[in-house]
PDB file of C-alpha atoms and ligand atoms in Angstrom:
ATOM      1  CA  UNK M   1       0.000   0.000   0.000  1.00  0.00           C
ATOM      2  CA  UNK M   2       1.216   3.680  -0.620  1.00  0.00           C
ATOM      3  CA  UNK M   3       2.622   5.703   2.215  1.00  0.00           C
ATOM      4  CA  UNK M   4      -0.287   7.900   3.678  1.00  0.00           C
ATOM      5  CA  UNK M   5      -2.567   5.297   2.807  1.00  0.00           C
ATOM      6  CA  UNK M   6      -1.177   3.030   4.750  1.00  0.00           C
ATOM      7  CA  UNK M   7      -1.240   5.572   7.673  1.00  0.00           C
ATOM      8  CA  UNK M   8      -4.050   6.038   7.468  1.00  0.00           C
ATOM      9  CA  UNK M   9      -5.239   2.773   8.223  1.00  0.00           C
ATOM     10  CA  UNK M  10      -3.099   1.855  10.978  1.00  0.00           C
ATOM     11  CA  UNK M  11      -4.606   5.094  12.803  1.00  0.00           C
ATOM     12  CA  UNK M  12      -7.849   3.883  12.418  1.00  0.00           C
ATOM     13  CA  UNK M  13      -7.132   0.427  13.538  1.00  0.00           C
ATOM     14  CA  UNK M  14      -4.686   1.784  16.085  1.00  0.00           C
ATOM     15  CA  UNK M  15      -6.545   4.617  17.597  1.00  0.00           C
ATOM     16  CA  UNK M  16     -10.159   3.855  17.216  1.00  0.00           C
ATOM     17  CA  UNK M  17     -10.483   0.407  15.869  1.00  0.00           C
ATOM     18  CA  UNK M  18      -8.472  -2.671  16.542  1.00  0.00           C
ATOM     19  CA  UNK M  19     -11.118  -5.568  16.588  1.00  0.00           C
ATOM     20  CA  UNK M  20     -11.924  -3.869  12.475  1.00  0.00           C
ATOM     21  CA  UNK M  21      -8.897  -6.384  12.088  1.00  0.00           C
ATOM     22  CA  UNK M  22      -8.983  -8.757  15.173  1.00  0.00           C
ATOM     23  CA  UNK M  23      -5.610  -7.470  16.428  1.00  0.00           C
ATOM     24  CA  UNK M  24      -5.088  -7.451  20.054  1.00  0.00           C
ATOM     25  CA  UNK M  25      -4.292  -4.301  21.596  1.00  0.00           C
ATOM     26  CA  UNK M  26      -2.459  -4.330  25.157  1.00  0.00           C
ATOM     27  CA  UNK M  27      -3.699  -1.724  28.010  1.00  0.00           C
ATOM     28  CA  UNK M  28      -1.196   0.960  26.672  1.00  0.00           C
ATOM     29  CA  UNK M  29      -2.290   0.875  23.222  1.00  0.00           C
ATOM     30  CA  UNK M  30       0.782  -1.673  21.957  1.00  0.00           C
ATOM     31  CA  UNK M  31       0.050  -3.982  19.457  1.00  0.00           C
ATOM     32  CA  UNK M  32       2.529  -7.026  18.016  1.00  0.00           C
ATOM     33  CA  UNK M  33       4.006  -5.793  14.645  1.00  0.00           C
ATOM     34  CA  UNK M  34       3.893  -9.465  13.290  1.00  0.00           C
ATOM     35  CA  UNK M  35       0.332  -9.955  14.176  1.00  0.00           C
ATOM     36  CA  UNK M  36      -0.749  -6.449  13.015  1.00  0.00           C
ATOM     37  CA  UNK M  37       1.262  -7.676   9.268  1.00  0.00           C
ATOM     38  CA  UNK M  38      -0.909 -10.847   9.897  1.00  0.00           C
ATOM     39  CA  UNK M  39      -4.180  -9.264  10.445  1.00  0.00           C
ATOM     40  CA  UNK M  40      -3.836  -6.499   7.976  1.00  0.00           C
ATOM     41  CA  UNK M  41      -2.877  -8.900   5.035  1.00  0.00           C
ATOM     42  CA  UNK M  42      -5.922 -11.187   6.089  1.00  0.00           C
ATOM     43  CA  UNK M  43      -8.058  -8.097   5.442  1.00  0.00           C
ATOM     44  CA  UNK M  44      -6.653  -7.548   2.066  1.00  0.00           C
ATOM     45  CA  UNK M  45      -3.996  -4.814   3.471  1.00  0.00           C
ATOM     46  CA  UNK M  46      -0.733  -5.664   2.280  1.00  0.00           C
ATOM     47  CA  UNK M  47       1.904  -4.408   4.925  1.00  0.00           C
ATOM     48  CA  UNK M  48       5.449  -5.566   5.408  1.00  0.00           C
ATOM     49  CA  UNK M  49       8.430  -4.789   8.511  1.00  0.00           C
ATOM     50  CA  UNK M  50       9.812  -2.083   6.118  1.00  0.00           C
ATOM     51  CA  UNK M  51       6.543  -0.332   4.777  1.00  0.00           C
ATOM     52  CA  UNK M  52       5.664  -0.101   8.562  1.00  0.00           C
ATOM     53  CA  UNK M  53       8.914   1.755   9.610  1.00  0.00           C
ATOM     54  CA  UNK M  54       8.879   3.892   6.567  1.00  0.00           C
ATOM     55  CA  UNK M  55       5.635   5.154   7.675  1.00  0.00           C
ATOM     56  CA  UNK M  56       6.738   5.023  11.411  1.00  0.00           C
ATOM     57  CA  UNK M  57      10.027   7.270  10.336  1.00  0.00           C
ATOM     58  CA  UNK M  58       8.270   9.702   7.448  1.00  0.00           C
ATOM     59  CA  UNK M  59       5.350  10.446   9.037  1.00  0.00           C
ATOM     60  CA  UNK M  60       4.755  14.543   9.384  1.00  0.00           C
ATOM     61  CA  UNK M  61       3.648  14.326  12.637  1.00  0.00           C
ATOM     62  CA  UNK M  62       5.222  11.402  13.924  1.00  0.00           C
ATOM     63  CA  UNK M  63       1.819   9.259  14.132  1.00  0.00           C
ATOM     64  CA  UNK M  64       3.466   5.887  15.723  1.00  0.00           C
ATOM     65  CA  UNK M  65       5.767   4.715  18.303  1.00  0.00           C
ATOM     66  CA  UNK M  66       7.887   1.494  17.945  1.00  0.00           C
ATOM     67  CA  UNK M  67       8.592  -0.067  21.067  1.00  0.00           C
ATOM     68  CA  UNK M  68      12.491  -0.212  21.741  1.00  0.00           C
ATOM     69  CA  UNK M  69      13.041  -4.056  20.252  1.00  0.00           C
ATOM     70  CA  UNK M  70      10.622  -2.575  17.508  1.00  0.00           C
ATOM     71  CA  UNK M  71       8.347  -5.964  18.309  1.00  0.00           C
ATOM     72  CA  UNK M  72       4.991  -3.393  18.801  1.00  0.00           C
ATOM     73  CA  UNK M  73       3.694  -0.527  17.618  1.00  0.00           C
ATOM     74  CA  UNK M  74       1.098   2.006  18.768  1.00  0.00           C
ATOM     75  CA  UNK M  75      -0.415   5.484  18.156  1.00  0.00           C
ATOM     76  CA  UNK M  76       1.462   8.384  19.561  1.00  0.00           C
ATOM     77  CA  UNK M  77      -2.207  10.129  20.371  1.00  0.00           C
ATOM     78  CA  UNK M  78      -5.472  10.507  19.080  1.00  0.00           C
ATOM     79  CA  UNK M  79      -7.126   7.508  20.819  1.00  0.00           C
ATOM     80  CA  UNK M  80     -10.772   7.338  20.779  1.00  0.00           C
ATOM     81  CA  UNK M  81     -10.976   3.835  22.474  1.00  0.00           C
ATOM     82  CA  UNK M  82      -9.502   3.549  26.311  1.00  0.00           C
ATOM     83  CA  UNK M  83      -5.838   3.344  26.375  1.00  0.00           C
ATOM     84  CA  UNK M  84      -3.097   4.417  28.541  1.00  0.00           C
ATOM     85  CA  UNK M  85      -0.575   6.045  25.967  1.00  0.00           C
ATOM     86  CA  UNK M  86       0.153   8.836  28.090  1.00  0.00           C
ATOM     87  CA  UNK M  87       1.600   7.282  31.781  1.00  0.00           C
ATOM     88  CA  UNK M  88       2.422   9.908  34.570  1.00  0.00           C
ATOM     89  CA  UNK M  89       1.354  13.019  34.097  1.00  0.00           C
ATOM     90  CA  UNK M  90       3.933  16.333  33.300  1.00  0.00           C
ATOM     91  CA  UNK M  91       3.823  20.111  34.542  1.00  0.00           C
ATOM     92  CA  UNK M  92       3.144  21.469  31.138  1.00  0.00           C
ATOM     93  CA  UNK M  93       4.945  25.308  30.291  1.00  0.00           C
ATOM     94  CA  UNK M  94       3.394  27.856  31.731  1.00  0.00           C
ATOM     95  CA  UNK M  95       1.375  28.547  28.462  1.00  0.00           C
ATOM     96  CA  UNK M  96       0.063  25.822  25.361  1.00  0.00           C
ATOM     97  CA  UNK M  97      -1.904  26.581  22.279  1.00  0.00           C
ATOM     98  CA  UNK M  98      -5.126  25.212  20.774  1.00  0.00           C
ATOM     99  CA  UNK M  99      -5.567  25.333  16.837  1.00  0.00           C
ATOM    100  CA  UNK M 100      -9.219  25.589  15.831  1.00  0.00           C
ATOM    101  CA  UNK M 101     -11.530  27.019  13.458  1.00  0.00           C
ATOM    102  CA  UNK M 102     -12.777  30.228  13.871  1.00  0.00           C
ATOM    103  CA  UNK M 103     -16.619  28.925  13.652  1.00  0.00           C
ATOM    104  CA  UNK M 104     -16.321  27.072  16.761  1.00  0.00           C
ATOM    105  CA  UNK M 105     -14.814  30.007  19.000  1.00  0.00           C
ATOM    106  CA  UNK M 106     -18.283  31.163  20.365  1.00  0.00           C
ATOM    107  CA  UNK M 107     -18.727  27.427  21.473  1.00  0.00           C
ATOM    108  CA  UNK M 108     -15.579  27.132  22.444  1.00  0.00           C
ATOM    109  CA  UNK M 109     -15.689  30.735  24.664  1.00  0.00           C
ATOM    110  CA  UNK M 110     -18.921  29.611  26.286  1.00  0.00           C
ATOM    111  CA  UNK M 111     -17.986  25.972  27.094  1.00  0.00           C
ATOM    112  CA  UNK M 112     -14.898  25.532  27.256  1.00  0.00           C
ATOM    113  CA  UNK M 113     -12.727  22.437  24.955  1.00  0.00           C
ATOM    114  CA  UNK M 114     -13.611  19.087  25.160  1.00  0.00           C
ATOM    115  CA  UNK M 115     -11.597  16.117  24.454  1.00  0.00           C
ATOM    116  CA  UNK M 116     -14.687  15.787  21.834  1.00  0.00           C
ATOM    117  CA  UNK M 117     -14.345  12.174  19.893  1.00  0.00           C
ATOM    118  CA  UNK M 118     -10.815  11.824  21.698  1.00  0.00           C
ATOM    119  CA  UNK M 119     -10.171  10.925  24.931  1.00  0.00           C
ATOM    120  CA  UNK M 120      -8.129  14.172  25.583  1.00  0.00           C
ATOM    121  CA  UNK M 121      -7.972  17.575  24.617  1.00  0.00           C
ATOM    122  CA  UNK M 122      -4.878  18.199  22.422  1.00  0.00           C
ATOM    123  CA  UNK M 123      -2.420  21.430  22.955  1.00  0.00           C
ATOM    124  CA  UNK M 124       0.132  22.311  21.250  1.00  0.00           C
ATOM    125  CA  UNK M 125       3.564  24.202  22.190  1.00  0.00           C
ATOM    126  CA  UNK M 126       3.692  26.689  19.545  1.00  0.00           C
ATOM    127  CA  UNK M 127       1.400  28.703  17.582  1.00  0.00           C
ATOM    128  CA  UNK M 128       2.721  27.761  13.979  1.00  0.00           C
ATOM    129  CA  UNK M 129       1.269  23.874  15.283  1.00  0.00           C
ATOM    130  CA  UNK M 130      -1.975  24.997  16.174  1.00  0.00           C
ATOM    131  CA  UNK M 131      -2.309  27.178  13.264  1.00  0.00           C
ATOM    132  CA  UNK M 132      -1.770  23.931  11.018  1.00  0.00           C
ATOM    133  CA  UNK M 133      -4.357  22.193  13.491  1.00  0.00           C
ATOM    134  CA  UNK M 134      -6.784  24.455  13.055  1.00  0.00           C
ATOM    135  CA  UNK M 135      -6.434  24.974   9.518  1.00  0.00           C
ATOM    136  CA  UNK M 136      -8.149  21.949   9.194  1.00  0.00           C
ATOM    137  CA  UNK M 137     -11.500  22.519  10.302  1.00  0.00           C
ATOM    138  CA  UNK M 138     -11.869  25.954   8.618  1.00  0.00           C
ATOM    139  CA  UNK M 139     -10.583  29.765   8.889  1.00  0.00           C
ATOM    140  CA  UNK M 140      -7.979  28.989  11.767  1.00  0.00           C
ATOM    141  CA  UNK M 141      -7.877  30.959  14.921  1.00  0.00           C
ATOM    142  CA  UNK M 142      -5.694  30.201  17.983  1.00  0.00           C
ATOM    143  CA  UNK M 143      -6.245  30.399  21.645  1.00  0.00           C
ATOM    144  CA  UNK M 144      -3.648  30.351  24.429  1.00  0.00           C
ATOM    145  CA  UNK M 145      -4.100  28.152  27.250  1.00  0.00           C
ATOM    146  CA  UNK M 146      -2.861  29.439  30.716  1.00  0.00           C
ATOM    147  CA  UNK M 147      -1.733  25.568  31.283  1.00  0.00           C
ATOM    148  CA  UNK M 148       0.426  26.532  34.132  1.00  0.00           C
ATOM    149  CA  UNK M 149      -2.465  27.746  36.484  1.00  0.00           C
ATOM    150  CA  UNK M 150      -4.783  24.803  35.546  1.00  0.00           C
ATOM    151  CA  UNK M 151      -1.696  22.967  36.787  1.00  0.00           C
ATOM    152  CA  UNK M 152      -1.346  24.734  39.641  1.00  0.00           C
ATOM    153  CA  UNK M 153      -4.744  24.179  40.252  1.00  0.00           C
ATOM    154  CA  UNK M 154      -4.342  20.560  40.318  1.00  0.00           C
ATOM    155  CA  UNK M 155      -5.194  19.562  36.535  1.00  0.00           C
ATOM    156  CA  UNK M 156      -2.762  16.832  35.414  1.00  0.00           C
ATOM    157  CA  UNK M 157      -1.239  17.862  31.955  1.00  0.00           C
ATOM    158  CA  UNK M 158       0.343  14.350  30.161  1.00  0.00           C
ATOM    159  CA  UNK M 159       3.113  14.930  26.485  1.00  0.00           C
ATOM    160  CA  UNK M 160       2.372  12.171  24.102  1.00  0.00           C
ATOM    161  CA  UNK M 161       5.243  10.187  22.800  1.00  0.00           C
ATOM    162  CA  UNK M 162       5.384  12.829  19.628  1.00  0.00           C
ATOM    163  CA  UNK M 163       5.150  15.689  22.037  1.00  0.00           C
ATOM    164  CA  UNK M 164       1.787  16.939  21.650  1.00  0.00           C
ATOM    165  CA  UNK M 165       0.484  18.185  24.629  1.00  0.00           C
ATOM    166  CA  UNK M 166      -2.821  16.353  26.369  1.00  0.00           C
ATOM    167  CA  UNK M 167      -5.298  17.131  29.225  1.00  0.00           C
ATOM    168  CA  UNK M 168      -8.749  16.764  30.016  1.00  0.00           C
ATOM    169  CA  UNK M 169     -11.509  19.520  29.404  1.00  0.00           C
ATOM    170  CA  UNK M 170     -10.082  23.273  29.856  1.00  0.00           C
ATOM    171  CA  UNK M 171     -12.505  25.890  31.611  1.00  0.00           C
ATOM    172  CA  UNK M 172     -12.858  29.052  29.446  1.00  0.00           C
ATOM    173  CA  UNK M 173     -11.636  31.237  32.261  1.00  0.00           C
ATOM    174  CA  UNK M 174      -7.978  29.397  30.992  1.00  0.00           C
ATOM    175  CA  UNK M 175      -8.731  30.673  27.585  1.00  0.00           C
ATOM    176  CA  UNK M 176      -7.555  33.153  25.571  1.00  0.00           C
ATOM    177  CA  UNK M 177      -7.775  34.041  21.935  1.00  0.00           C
ATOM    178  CA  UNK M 178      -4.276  34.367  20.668  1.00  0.00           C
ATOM    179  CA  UNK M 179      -3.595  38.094  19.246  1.00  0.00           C
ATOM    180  CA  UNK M 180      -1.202  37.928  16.452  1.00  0.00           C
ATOM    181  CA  UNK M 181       0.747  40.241  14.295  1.00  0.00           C
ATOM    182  CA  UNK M 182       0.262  39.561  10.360  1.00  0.00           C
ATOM    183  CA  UNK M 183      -2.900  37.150  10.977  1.00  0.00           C
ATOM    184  CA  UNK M 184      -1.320  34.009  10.078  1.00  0.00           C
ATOM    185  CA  UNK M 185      -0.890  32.707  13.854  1.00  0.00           C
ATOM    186  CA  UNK M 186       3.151  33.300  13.139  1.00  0.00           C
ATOM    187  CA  UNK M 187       4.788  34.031  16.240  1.00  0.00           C
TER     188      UNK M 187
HETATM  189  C1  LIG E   1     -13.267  21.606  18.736  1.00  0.00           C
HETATM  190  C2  LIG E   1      -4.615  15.908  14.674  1.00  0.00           C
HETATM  191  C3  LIG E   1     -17.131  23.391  19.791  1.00  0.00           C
HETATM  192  C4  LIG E   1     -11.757  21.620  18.753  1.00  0.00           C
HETATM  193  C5  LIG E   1      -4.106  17.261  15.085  1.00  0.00           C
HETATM  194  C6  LIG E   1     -11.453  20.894  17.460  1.00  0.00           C
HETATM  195  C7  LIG E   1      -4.063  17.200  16.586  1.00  0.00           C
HETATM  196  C8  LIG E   1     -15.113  22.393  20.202  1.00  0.00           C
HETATM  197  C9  LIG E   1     -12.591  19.903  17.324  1.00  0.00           C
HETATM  198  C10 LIG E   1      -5.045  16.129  16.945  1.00  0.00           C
HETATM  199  C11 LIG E   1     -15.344  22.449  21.593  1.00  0.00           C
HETATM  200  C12 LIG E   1     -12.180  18.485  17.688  1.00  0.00           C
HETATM  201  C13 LIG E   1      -6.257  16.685  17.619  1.00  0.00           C
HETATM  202  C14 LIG E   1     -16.545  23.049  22.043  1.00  0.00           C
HETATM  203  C15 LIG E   1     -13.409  21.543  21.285  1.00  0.00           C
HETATM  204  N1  LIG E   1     -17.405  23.503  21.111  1.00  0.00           N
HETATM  205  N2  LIG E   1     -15.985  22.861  19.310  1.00  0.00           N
HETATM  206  N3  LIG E   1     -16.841  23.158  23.352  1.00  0.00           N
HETATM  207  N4  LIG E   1     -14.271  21.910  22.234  1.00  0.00           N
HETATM  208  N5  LIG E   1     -13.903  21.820  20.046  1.00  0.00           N
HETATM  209  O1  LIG E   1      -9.706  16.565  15.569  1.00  0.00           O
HETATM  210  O2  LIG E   1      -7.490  19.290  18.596  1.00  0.00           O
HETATM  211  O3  LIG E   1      -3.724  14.318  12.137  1.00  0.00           O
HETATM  212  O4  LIG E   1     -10.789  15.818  17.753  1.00  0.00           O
HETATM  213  O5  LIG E   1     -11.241  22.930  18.781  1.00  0.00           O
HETATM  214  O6  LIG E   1      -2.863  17.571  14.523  1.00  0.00           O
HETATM  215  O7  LIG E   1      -8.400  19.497  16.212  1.00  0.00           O
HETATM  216  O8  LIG E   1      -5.089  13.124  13.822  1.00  0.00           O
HETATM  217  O9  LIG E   1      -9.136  17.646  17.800  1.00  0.00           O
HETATM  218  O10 LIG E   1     -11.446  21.780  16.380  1.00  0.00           O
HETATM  219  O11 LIG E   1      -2.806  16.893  17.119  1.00  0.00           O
HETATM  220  O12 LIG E   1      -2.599  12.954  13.877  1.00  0.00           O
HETATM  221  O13 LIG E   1     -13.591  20.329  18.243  1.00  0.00           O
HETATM  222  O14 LIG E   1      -5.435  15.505  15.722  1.00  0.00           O
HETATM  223  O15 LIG E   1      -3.605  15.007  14.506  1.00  0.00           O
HETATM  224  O16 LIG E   1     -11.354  18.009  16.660  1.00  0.00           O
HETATM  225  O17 LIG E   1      -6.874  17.656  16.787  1.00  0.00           O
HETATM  226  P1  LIG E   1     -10.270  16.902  16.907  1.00  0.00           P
HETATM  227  P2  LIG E   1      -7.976  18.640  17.355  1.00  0.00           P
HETATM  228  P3  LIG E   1      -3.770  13.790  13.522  1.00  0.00           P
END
């Protein structure tokens, strides 16, 4: 299969949907490269050891972990289903970014963000990320996160394995929309 197709399939099967495939899937999201190659193929997805780490090394946003002996693989973040990807939780900088589009803000001002079909709410470092995050939904539009005082106020932050940021749903009194100079969310 070609690259981003291929991606694309192992995050569905390895953020929402493992059992689309019959692939067992351990408590922290791991699943056995050799039986994920087995599973796939039996589905009509042809997948091999070096197709898998191309994708695992090329990917843009660095989409999949291989475990050490590179025996499993998992999803950095994204997870729908209940997985622990994300093990102790991190004091996050005092300030993170959210990328979204500009037609959710009132909702977003009003209620707050919610992990939505994820089971976290995903921040990014810098604004240039969230821009590109955003961009996806729409006109973006970027909102700074005081993520220091919602840790200081006992909210546990967690970094996935690709470094993206993750908590659970952020009050509005944390939010801020993100005032930039030349409109393009460049810092
Ligand atoms: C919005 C991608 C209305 C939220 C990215 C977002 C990221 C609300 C959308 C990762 C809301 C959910 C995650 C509220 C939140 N009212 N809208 N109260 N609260 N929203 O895709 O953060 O390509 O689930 O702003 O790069 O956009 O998948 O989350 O626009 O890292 O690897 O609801 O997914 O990575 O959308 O993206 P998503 P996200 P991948």
């Amino acid at each position: 299969m070609p690259l981003t197709e291929t991606s694309k399939f192992l995050s569905y099967v390895l953020r929402h949907a493992p059992e689309s495939i019959g692939v067992a899937m351990d408590s922290e999201g791991w699943v056995s490269v050799d039986e994920l190659i087995e599973k796939a193929r039996a589905a009509g997805k042809r997948i091999d050891p070096d197709l898998l780490r191309q994708v695992v090394e090329t990917n843009d946003k660095k989409r999949f972990t291989l475990s050490e002996d590179g025996a499993s693989i998992r999803a950095a973040q994204g997870h729908s289903i209940e997985v622990d990807t994300v093990g102790e939780p991190v004091e996050p900088p005092a300030i993170l970014f959210h990328g979204t589009a500009t037609r959710f803000l009132q909702s977003i001002l009003k209620q707050g963000l919610k992990p939505m079909g994820r089971r976290h709410v995903h921040l990014s470092g810098d604004t240039e990320t969230a821009r590109r995050v955003g961009m996806r939904y729409g006109v973006p539009v970027i909102l700074r996160v005081e993520a220091g005082a919602m840790h200081a106020e006992g909210q546990p932050f967690w970094q996935a394995d690709n470094g993206v940021w993750l908590t659970g749903a952020v009050a509005p009194r944390y939010l801020d929309r993100e005032v930039v100079s030349g409109g393009e969310g460049q810092q």
